[in-house]
Tab-separated table of C-alpha atoms in Angstrom:
chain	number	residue	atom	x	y	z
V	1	UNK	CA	19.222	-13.825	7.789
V	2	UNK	CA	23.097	-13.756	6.754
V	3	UNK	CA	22.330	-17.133	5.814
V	4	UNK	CA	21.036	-16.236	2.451
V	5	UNK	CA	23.673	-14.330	1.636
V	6	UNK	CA	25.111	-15.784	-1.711
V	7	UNK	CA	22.069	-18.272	-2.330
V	8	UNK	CA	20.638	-19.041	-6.084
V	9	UNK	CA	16.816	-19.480	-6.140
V	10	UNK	CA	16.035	-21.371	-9.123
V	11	UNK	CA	18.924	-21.050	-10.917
V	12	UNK	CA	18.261	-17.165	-11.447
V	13	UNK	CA	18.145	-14.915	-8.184
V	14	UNK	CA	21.257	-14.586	-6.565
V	15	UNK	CA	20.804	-13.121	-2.923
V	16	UNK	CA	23.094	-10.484	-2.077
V	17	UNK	CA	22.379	-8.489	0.746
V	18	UNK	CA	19.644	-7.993	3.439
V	19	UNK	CA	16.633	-5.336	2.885
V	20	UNK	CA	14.491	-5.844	6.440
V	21	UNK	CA	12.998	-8.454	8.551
V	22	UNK	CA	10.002	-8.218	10.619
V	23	UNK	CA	7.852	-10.710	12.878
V	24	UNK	CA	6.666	-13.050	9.810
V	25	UNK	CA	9.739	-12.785	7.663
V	26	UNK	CA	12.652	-10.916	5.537
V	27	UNK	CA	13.385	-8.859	2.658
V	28	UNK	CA	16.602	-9.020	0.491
V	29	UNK	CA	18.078	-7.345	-2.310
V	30	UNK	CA	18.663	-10.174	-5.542
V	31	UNK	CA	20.649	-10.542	-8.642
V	32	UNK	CA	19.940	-11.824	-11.666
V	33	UNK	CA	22.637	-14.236	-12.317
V	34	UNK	CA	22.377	-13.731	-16.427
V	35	UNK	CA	20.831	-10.345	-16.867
V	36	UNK	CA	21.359	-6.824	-15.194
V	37	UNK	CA	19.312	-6.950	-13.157
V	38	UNK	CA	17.988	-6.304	-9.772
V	39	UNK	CA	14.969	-7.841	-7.360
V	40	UNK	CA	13.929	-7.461	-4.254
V	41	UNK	CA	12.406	-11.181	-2.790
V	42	UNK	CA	10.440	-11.433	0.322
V	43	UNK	CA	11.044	-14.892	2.142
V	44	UNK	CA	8.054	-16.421	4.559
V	45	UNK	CA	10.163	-17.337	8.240
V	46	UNK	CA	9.938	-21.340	8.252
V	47	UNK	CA	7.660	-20.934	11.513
V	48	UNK	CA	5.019	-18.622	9.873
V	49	UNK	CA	4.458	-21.620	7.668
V	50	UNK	CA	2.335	-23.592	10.795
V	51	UNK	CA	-0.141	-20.751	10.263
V	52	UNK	CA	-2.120	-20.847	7.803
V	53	UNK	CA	-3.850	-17.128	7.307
V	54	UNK	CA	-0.146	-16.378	7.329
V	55	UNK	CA	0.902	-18.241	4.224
V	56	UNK	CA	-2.726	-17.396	2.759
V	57	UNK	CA	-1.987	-13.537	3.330
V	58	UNK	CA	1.426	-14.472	1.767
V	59	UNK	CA	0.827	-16.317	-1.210
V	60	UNK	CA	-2.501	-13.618	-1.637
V	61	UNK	CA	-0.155	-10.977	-2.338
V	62	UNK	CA	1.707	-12.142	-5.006
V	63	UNK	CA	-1.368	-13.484	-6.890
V	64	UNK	CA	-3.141	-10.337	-6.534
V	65	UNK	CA	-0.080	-7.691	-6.817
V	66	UNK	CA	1.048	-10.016	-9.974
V	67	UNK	CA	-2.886	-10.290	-11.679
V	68	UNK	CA	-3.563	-6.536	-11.589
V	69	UNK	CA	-0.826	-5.081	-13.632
V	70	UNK	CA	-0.858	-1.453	-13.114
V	71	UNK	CA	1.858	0.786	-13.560
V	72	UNK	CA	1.370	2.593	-9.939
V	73	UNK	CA	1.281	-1.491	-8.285
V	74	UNK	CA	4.500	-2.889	-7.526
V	75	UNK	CA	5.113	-5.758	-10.108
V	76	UNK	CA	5.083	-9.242	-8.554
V	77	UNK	CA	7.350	-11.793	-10.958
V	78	UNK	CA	7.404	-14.969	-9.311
V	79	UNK	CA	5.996	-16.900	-6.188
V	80	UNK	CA	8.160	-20.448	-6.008
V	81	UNK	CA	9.536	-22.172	-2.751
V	82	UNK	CA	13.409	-23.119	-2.102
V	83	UNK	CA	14.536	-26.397	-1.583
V	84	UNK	CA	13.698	-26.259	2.175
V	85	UNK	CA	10.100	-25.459	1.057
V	86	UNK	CA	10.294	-21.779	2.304
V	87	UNK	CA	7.956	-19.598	0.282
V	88	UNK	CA	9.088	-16.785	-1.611
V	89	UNK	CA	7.916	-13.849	-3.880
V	90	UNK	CA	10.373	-12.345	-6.442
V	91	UNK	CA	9.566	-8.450	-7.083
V	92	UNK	CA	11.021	-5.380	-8.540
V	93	UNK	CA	13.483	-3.168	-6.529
V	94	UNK	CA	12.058	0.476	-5.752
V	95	UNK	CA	14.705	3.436	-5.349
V	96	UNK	CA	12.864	5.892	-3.129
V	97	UNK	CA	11.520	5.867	-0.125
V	98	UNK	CA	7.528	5.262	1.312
V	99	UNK	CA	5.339	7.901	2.065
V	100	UNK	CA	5.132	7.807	6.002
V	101	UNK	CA	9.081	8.739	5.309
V	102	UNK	CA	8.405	11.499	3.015
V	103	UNK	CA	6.151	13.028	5.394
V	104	UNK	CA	8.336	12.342	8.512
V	105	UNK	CA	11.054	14.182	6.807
V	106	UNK	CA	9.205	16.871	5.045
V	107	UNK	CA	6.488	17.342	8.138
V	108	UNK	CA	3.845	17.932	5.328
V	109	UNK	CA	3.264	17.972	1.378
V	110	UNK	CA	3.059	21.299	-0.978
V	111	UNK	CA	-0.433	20.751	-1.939
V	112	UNK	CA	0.237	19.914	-5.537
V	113	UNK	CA	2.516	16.926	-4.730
V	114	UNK	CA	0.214	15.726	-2.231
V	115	UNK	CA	-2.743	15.412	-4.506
V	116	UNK	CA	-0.582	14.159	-7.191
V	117	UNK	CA	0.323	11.449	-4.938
V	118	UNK	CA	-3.163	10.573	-3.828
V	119	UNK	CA	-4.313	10.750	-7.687
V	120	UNK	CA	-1.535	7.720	-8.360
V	121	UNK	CA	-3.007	5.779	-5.134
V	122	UNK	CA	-6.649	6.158	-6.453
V	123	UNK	CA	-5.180	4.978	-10.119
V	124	UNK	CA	-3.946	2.105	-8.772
V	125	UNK	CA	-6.985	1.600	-6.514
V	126	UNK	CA	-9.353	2.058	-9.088
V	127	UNK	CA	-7.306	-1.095	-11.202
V	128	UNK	CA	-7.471	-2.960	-8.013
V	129	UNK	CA	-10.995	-2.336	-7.734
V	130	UNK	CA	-11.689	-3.053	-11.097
V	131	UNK	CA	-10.419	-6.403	-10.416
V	132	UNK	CA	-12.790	-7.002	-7.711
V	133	UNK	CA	-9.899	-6.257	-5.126
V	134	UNK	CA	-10.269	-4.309	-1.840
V	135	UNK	CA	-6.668	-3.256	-0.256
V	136	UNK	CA	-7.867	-2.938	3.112
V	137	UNK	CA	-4.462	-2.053	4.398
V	138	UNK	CA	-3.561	1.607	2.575
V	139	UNK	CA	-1.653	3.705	4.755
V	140	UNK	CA	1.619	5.667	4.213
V	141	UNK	CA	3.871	2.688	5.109
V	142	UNK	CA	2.125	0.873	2.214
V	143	UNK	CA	2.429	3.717	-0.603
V	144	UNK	CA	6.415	3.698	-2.097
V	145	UNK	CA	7.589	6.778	-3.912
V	146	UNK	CA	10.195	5.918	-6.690
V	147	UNK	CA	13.010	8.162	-8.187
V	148	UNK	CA	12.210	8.223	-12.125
V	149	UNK	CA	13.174	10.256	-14.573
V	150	UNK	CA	12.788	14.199	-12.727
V	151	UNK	CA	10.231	12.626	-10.261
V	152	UNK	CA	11.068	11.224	-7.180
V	153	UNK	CA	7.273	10.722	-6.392
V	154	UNK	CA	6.132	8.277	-8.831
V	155	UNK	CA	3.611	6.200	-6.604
V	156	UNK	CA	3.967	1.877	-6.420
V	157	UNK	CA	1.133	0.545	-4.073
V	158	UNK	CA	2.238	-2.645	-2.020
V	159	UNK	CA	1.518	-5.309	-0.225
V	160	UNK	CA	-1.850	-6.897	-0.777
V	161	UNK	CA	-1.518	-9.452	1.675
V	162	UNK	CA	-4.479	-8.639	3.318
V	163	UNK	CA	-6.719	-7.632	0.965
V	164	UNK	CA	-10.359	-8.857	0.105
V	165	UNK	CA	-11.858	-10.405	-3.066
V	166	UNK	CA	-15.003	-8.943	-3.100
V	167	UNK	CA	-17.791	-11.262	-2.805
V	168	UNK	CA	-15.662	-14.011	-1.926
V	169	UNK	CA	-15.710	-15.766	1.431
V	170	UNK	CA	-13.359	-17.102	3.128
V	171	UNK	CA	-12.150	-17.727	6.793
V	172	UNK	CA	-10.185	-14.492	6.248
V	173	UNK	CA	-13.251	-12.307	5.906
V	174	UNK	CA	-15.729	-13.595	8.176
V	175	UNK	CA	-17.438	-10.860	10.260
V	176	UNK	CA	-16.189	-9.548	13.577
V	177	UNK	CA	-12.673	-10.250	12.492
V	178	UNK	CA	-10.867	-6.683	12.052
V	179	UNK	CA	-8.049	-6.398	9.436
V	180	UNK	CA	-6.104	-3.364	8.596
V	181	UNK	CA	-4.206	-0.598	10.376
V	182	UNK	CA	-5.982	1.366	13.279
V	183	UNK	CA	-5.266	5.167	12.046
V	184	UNK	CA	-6.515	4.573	8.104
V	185	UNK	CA	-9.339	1.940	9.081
V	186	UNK	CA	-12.630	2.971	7.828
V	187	UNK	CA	-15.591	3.041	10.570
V	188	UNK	CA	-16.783	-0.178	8.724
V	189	UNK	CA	-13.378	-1.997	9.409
V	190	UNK	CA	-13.133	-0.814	12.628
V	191	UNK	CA	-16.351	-2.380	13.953
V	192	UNK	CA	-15.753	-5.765	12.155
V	193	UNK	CA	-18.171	-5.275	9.706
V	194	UNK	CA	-16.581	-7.487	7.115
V	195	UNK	CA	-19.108	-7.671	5.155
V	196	UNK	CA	-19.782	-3.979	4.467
V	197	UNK	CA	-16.103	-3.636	3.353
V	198	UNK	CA	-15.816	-2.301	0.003
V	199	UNK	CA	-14.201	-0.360	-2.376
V	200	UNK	CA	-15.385	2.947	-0.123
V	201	UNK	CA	-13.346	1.357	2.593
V	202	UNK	CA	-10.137	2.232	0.529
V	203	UNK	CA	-11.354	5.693	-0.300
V	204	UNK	CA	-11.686	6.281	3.439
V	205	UNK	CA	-7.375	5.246	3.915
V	206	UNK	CA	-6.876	7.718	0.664
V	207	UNK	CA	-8.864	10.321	2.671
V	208	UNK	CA	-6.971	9.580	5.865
V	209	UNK	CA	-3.818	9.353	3.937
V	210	UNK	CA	-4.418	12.614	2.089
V	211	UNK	CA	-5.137	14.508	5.194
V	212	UNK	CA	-1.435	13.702	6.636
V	213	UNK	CA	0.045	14.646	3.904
V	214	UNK	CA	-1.006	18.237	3.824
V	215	UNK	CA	-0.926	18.628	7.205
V	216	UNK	CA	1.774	15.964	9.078
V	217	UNK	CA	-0.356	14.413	11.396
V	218	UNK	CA	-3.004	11.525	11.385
V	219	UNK	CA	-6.498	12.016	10.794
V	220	UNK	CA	-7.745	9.811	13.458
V	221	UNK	CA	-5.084	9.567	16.473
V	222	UNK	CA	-4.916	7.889	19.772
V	223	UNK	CA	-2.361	6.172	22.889
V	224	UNK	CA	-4.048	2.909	21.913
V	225	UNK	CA	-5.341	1.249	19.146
V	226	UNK	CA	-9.013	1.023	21.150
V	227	UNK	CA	-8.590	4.706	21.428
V	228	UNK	CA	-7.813	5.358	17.659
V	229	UNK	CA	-10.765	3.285	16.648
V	230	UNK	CA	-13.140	5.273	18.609
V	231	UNK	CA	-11.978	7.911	16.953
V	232	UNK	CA	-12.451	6.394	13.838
V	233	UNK	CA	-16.017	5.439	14.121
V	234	UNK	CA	-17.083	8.339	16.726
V	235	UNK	CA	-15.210	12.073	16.239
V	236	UNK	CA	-14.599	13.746	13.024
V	237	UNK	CA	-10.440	14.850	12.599
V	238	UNK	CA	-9.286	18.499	13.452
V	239	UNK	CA	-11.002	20.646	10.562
V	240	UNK	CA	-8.154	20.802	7.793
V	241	UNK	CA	-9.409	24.596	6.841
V	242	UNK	CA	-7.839	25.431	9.926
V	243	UNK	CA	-4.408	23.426	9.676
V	244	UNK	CA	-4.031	23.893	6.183
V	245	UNK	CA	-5.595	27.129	4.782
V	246	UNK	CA	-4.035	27.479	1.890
V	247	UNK	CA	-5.832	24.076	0.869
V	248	UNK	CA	-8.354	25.054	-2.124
V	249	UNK	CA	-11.744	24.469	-0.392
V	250	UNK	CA	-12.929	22.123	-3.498
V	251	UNK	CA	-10.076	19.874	-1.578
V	252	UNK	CA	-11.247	20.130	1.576
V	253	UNK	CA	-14.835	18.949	0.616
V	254	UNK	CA	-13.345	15.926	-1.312
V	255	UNK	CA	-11.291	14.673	1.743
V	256	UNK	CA	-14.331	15.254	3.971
V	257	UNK	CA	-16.002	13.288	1.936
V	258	UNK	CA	-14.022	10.309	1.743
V	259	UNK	CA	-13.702	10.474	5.221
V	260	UNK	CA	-17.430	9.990	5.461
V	261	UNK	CA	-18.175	8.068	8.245
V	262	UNK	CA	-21.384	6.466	6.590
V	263	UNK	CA	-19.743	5.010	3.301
V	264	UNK	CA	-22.903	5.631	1.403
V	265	UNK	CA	-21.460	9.227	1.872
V	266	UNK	CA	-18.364	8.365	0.182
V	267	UNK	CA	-16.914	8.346	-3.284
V	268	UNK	CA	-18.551	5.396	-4.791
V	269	UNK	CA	-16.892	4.900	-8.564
V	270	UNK	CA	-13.221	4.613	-9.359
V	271	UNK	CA	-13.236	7.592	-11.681
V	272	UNK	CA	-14.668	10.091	-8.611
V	273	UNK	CA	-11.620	10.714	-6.520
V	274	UNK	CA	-9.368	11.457	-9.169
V	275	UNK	CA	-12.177	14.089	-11.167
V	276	UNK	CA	-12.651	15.487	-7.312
V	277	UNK	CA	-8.906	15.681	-7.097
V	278	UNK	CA	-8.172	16.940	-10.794
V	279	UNK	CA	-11.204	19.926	-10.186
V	280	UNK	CA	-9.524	20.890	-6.975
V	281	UNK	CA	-6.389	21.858	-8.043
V	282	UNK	CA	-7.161	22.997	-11.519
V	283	UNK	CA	-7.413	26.349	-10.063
V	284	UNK	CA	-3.973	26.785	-8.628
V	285	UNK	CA	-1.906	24.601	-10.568
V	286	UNK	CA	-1.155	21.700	-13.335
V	287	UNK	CA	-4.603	19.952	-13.306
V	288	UNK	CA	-3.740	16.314	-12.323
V	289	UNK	CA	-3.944	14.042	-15.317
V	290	UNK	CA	-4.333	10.005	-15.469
V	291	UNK	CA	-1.046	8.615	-15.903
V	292	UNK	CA	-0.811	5.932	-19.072
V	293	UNK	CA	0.783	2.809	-18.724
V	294	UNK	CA	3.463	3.729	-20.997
V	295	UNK	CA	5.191	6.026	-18.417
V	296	UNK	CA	5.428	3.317	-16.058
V	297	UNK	CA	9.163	3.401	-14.988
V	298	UNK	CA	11.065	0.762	-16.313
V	299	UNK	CA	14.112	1.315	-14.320
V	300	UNK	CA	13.860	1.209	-10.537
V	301	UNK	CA	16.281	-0.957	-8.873
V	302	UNK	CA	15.914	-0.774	-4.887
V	303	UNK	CA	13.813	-0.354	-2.333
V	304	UNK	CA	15.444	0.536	0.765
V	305	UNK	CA	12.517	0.707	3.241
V	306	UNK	CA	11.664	-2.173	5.372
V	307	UNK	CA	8.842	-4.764	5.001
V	308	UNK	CA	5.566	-3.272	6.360
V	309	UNK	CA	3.328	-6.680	7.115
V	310	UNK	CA	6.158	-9.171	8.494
């Protein structure tokens, strides 16, 4: 990885220092030679280039991430190769930290800034969706909260690698094949069922991922990932009532429901989680309100969490 140090990529991105590496490749921190500013690029590892649902997944998330254009979805800049023909995608630096941090440290979320939290997710969802995206990959690790301004919870969704076009096929979405991660799968996911997955199969992560947050533990929990999945598709999570009771019960009934098992049961239309989420807290504090694009944050400069996918 040190190897990088001090390379140009196309004349404009001057690599200065290492972010995090995983199986399928690296993260580093960049430089705009001319301008003041700051990137973050994500480099493919040479050997991940043999496989091809790797590079697919690869070059899928900057097209996607870049298309979309959403104030809570990490903005994509660039997708080019160097001159050893190593993919690469060019994307803004977060300052903050991701959610399965936040929790980790915090060991769970006030109620207001969790549901603020999961209102910016299902924003950025409902864009995605919009866009005839599915995520299929939301979990905590996936969900970045950036310092801006007096917030240090302003949400940017990543990586999209994975994610589904709806109604397209492709030998990424055939069925049986299972995508995603085992705790924030929907039952749909879990069984292969490719071609059930839909929209509802992100409101089942925001669900899952709404759960933790107010109460520090995983919906759906296991010593394998066999044994999570069962509980995914089989056993219902510990009623929140009883870990959280300070939760207003409007709440409660919108998390059970995203956490419908049958995804008929679920919230169907972008605009339903966040009025379910907005009602449920209007009672005890700021109602949560749509944020516009114009208070996307214009200044965030690093991210210093690790890549999730690689």
């Amino acid at each position: 990885m040190q190897g990088r140090i001090g390379q140009v990529l196309g004349g404009t991105y001057r690599v200065e220092r290492v972010l995090g590496e995983g199986g399928m490749g690296e993260v580093f921190e960049a430089r705009h030679v001319r301008l003041p500013k700051r990137f973050a690029i994500k480099f493919l590892h040479a050997e991940a280039l043999r496989k091809e649902d790797i590079f697919a997944r690869f070059r899928r998330e900057a097209e996607i991430a870049s298309g979309i254009g959403h104030p809570n979805i990490v903005d994509v800049l660039d997708f080019n190769h160097d001159e050893h023909g190593i993919p690469y995608i060019v994307m803004e630096f977060l300052a903050g930290e991701d959610l399965a941090a936040r929790i980790a440290r915090l060991g769970r979320l006030g109620v207001a800034d969790a549901v603020r939290i999961a209102d910016e997710v299902a924003s950025a969802l409902g864009a995605a969706h919009d866009g005839g995206v599915v995520h299929r990959d939301l979990k905590p690790q996936n969900v970045f909260l950036v310092r801006w301004r007096e917030r240090d919870d302003f949400v940017k969704v990543v990586d999209f690698g994975i994610s589904k076009v709806m109604d397209a096929h492709s030998f990424m979405t055939h069925t049986g094949m299972i995508f995603g991660t085992p705790s924030y799968m929907s039952p749909e996911q879990a069984e292969g069922m490719t071609s059930e997955i839909d929209a509802r199969t992100d409101v089942f992560a925001l669900g899952a991922m709404l759960y933790e947050m107010l109460t520090g533990r995983v919906a759906f929990g296991g010593t394998n990932p066999a044994a999570i999945l069962r509980q995914v598709c089989d056993k219902e999570p510990p009623p929140l009532a009883a870990l959280r009771p300070d939760a207003p019960p409007a709440l409660i009934a919108a998390i059970e429901r995203a956490l419908a098992k049958r995804r008929e049961e679920r919230f169907a239309s972008r605009s339903e989680p966040r009025a379910a989420l907005a009602g449920a807290v209007a009672g005890i504090g700021p109602a949560v309100a749509a944020v516009p694009p114009a208070a996307a944050p214009t200044d965030a400069t690093v991210r210093t969490a690790a890549p999730t996918t690689f």
